[in-house]
CSV table of C-alpha atoms and ligand atoms in Angstrom, one decimal:
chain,number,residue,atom,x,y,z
A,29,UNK,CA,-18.8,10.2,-50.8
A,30,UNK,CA,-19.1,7.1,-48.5
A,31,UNK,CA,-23.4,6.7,-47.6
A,32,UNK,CA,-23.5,5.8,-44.4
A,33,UNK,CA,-26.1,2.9,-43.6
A,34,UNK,CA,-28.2,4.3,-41.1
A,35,UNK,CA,-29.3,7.3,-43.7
A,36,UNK,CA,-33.0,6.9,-44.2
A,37,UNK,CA,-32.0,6.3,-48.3
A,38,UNK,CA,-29.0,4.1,-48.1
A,39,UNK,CA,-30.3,1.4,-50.0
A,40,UNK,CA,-31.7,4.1,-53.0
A,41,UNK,CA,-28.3,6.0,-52.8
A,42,UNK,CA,-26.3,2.7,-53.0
A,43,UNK,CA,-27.7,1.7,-56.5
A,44,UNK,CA,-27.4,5.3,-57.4
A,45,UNK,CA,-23.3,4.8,-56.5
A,46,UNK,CA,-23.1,1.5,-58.2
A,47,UNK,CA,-24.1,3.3,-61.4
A,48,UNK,CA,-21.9,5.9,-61.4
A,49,UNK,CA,-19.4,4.0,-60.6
A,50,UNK,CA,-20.3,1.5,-63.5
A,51,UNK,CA,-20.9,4.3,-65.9
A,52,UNK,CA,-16.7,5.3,-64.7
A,53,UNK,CA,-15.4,1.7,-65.4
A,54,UNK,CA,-17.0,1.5,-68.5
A,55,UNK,CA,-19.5,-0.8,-67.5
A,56,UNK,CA,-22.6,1.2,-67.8
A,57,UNK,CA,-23.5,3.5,-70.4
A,58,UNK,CA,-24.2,6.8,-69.4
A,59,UNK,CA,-27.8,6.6,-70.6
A,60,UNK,CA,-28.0,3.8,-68.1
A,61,UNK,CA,-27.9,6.5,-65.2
A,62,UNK,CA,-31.1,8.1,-67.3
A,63,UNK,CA,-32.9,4.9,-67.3
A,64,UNK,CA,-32.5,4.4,-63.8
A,65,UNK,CA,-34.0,7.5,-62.9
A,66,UNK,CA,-36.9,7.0,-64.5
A,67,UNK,CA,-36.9,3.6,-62.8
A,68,UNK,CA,-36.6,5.4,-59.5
A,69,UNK,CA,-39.6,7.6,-59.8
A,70,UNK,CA,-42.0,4.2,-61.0
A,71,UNK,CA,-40.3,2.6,-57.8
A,72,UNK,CA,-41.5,5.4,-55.8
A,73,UNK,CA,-45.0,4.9,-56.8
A,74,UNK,CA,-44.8,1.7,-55.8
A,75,UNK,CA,-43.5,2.9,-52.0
A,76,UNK,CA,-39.8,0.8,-52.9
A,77,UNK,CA,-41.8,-2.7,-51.9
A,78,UNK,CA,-42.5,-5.7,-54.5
A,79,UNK,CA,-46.3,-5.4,-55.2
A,80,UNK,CA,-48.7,-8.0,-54.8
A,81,UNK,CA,-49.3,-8.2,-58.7
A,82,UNK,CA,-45.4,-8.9,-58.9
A,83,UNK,CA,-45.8,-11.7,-56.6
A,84,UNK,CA,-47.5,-13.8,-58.5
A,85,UNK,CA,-46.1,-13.2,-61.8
A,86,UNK,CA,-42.5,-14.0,-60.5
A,87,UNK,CA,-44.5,-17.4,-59.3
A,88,UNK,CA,-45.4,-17.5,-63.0
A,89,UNK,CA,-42.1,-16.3,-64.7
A,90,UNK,CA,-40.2,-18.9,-62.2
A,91,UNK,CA,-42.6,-21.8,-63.7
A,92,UNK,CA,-42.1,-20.8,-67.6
A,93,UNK,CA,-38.2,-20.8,-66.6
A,94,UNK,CA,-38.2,-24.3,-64.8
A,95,UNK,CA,-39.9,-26.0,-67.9
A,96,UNK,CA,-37.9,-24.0,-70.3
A,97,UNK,CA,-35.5,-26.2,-72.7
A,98,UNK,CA,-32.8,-23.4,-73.8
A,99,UNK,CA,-33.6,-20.7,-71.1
A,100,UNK,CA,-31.1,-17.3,-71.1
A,101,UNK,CA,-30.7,-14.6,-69.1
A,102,UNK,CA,-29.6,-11.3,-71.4
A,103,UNK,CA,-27.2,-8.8,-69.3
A,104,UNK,CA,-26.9,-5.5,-69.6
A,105,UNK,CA,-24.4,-2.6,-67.9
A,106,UNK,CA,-27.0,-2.0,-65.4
A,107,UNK,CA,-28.3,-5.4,-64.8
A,108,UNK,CA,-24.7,-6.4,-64.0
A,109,UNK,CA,-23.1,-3.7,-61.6
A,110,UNK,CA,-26.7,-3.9,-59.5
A,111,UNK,CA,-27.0,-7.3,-59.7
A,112,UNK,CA,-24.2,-9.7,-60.7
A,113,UNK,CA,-24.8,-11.7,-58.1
A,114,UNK,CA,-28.1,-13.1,-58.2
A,115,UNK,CA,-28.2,-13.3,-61.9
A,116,UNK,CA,-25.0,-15.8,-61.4
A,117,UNK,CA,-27.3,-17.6,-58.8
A,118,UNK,CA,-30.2,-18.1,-61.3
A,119,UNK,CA,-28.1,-19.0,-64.1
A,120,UNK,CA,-26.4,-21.9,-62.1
A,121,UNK,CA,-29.6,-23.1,-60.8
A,122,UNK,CA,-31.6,-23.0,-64.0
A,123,UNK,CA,-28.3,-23.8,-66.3
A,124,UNK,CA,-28.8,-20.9,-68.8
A,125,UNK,CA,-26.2,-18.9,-70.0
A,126,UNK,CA,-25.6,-15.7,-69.2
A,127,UNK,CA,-25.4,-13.4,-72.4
A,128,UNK,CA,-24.1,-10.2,-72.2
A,129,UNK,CA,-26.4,-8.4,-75.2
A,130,UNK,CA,-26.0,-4.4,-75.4
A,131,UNK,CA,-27.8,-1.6,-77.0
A,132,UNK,CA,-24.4,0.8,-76.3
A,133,UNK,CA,-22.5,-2.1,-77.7
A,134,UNK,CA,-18.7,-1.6,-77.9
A,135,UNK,CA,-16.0,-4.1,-78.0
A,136,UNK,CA,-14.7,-2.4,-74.5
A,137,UNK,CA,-17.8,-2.4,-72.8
A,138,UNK,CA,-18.5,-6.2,-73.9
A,139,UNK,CA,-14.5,-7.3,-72.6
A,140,UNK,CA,-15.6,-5.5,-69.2
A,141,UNK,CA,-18.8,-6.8,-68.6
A,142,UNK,CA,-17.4,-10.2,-69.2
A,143,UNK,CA,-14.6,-9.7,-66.9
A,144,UNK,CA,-16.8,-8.3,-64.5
A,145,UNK,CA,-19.2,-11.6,-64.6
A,146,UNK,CA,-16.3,-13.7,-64.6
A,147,UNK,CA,-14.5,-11.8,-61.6
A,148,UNK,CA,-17.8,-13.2,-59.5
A,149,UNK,CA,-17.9,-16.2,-60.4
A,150,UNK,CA,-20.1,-16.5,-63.7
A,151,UNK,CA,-19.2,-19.6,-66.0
A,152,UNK,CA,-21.3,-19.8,-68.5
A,153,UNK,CA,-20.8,-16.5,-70.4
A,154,UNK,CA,-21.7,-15.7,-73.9
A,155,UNK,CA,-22.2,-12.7,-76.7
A,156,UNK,CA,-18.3,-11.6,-77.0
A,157,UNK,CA,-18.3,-13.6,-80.5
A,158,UNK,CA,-22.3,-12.9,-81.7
A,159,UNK,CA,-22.6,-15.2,-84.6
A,160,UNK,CA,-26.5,-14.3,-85.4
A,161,UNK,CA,-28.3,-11.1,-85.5
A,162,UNK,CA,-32.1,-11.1,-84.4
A,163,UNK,CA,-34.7,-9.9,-87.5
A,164,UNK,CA,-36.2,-7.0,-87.3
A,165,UNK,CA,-33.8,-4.8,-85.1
A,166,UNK,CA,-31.1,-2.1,-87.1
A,167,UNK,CA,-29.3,-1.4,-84.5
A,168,UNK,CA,-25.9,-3.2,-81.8
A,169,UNK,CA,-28.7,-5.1,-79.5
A,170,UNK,CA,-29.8,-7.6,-82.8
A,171,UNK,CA,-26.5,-8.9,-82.5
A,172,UNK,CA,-26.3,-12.1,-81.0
A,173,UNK,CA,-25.4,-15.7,-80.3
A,174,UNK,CA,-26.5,-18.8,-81.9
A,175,UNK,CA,-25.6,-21.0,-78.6
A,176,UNK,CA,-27.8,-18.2,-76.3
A,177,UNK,CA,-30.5,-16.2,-77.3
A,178,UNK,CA,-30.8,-17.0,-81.0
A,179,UNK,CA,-31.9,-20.7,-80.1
A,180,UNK,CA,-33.6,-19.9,-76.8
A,181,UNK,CA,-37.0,-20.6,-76.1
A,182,UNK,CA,-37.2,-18.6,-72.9
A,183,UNK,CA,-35.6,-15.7,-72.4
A,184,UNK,CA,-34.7,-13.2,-69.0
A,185,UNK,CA,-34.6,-9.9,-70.0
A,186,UNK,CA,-34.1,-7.3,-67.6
A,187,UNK,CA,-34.1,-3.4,-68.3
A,188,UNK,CA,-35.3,-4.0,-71.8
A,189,UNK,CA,-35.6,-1.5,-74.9
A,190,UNK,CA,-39.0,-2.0,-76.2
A,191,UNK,CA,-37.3,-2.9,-79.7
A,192,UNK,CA,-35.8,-6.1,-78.8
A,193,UNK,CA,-38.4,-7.1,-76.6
A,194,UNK,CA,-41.5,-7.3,-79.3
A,195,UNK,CA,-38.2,-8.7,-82.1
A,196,UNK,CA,-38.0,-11.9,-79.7
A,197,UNK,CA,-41.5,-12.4,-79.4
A,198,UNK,CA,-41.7,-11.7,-82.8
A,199,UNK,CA,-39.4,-15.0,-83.7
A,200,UNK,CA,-41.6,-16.9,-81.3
A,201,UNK,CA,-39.7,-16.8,-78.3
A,202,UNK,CA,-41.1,-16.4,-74.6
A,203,UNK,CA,-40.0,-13.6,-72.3
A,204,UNK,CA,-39.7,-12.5,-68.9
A,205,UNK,CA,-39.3,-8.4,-68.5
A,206,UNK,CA,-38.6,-6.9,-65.4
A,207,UNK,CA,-39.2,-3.5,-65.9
A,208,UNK,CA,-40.4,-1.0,-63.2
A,209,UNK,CA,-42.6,0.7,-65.9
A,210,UNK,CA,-45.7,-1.4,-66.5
A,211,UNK,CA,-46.1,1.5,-69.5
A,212,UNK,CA,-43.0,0.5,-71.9
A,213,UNK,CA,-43.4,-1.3,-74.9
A,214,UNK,CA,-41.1,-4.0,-73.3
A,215,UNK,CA,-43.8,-4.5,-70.5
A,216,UNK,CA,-46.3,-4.6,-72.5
A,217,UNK,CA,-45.0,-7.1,-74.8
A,218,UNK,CA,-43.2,-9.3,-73.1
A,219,UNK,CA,-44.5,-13.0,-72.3
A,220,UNK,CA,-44.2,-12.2,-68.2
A,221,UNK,CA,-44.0,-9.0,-66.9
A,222,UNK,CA,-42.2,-8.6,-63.1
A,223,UNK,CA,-43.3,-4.8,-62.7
A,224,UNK,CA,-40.7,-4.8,-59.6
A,225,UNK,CA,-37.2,-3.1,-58.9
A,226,UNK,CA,-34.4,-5.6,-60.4
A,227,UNK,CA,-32.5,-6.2,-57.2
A,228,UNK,CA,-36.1,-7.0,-55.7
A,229,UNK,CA,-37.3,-9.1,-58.7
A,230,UNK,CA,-34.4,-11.5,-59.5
A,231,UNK,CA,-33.6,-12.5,-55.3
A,232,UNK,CA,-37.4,-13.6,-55.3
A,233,UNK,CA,-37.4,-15.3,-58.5
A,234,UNK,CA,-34.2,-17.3,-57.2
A,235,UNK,CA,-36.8,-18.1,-54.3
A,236,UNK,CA,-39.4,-19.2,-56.7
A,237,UNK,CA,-37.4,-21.2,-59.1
A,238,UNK,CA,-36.2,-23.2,-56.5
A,239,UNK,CA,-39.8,-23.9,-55.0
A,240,UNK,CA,-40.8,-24.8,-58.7
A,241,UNK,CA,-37.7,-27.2,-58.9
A,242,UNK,CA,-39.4,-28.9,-55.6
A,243,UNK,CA,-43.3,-29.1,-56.4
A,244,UNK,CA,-43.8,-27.3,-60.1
A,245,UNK,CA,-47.5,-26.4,-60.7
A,246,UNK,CA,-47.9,-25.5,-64.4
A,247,UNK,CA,-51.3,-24.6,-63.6
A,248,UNK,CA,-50.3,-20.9,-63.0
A,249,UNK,CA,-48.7,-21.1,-66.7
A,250,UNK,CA,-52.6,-21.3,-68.0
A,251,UNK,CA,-53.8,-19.0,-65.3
A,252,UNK,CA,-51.8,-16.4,-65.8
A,253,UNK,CA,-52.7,-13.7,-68.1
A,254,UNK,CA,-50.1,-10.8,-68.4
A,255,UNK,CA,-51.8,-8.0,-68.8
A,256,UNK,CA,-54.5,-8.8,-66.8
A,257,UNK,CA,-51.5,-8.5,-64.4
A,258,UNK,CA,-50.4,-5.6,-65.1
A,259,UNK,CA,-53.5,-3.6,-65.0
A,260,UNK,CA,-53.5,-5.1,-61.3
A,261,UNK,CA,-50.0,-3.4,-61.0
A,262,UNK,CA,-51.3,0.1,-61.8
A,263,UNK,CA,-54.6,-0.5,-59.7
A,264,UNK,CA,-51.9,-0.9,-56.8
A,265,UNK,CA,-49.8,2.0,-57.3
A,266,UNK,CA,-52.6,3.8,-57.7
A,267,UNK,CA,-54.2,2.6,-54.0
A,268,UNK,CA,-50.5,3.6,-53.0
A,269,UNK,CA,-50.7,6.7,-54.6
A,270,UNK,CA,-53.9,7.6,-53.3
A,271,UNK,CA,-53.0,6.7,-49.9
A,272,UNK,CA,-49.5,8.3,-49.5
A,273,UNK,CA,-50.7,11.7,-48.1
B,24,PTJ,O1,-26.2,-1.4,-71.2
B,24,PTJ,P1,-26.9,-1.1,-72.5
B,24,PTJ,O2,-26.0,-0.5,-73.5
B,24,PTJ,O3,-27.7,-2.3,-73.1
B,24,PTJ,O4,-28.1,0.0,-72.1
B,24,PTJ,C1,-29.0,-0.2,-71.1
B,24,PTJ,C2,-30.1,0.9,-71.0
B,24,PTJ,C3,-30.8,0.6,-69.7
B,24,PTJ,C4,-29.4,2.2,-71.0
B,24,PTJ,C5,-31.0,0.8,-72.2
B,24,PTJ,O5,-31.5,-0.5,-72.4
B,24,PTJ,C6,-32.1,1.8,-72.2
B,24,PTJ,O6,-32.0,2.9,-72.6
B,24,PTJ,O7,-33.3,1.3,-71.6
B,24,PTJ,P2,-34.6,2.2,-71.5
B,24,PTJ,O8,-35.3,2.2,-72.8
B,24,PTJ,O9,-34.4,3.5,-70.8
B,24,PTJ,O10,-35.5,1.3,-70.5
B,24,PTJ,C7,-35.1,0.9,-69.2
B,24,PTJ,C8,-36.3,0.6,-68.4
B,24,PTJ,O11,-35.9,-0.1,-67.2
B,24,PTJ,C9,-37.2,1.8,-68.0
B,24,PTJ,O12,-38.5,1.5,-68.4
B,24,PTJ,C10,-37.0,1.9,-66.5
B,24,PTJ,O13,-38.2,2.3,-65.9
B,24,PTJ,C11,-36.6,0.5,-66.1
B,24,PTJ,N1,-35.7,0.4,-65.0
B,24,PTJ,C12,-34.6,1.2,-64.7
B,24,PTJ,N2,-34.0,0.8,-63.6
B,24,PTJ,C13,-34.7,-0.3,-63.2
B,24,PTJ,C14,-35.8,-0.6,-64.1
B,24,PTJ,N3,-36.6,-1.6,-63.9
B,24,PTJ,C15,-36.4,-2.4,-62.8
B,24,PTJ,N4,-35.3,-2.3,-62.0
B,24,PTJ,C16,-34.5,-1.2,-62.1
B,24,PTJ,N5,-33.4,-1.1,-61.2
């Protein structure tokens, strides 16, 4: 069924489609469909708008990327159908590779995604040939590359599993999580949380980058404490909670 755009949903519906239709190419895997549900229902709490909490952490996520030496940004199935193009953006702007790391991994789903990327425009694409697996992890998503996110010092890591997220920071690495939930283990390990819907989060940290690139202010990078932050998330879905009816 074709949404139309003046229905009241469109833009929820929309994503909705582009998952399905991943999950049919054999882009996404059909958990992914799960994950974004639950995604959904945090995103209503937060009435579908980028909180102010999220605001400044993308400020301070934009600032750890800019001074990063080997930044990455990790793809998934559902990062990449909702939103190839601005992770394309950021990677050309910041230089990082893109690397496509999977907890579903199959060879199939790994060709796709690559094809997919390289169909809009993506370059610099790695983790077809992982040549390094990440300590700690027993399962497809420790498997990695050498070149990308086993050297990095700053890695991107949208719609996370909570495993992989505390291995990195485990091997001393830095990372940015954007996950709607600011309860996951992900969240609540990661370096920088962006408690914000992906195709919200990643447009504004494009913004953000580039102001950093212009006039950087490390200052935030000291200021900033994470989950200080994300308490102030929940304090605001809360206020929009208790103000909805
Ligand atoms: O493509 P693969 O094989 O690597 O599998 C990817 C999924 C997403 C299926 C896998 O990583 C998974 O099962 O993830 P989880 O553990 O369900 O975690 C996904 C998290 O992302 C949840 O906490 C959701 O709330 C959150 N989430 C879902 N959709 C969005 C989101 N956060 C931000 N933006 C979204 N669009």
């Amino acid at each position: 069924m074709v949404v139309p755009k003046s229905h009241p949903r469109y833009e929820s519906l929309r994503k909705r489609e582009l998952i399905l239709d991943g999950i049919r190419d054999g882009l996404v895997a059909e958990a992914g469909a799960i994950a974004h549900g639950r995604g959904e229902a945090f995103d209503y709490m937060m009435g579908e708008k980028t909180l102010p909490s999220a605001q400044i952490a993308s400020i301070a996520a934009a600032a750890l990327l800019v001074q990063a030496e080997r930044p990455v940004i990790s793809v998934n199935g559902n990062t990449a159908v909702l939103a190839a193009p601005w992770i394309i953006q950021l990677s050309e702007l910041l230089n990082a590779p893109l690397e496509i790391n999977l907890f579903y991994r199959t060879d199939d789903r790994i060709r796709k995604l690559t094809q997919f990327l390289e169909d809009r425009g993506a370059k610099n694409i790695l983790g077809a040939k992982p040549d390094r697996e990440i300590p700690g992890i027993d399962h497809a998503r420790a498997l990695c590359c050498d070149e990308g996110i086993y050297s990095a010092d700053v890695i991107l890591v949208p719609l996370e599993d909570g495993d992989r997220a505390k291995a990195l920071v485990d091997m001393g690495k830095k990372t940015i999580v954007v996950d709607l939930n600011p309860l996951s283990r992900s969240s609540r390990t990661a370096t920088i949380t962006l408690v914000d819907e992906l195709t919200r989060a990643i447009p504004l940290l494009i913004e953000n980058v580039k102001a950093q690139m212009d006039d950087p202010d490390l200052r935030i990078l000291t200021d900033f404490d994470n989950l200080e932050n994300m308490g102030a998330a929940v304090r605001e879905m809360s206020l929009f909670l208790s103000d909805a009816l």
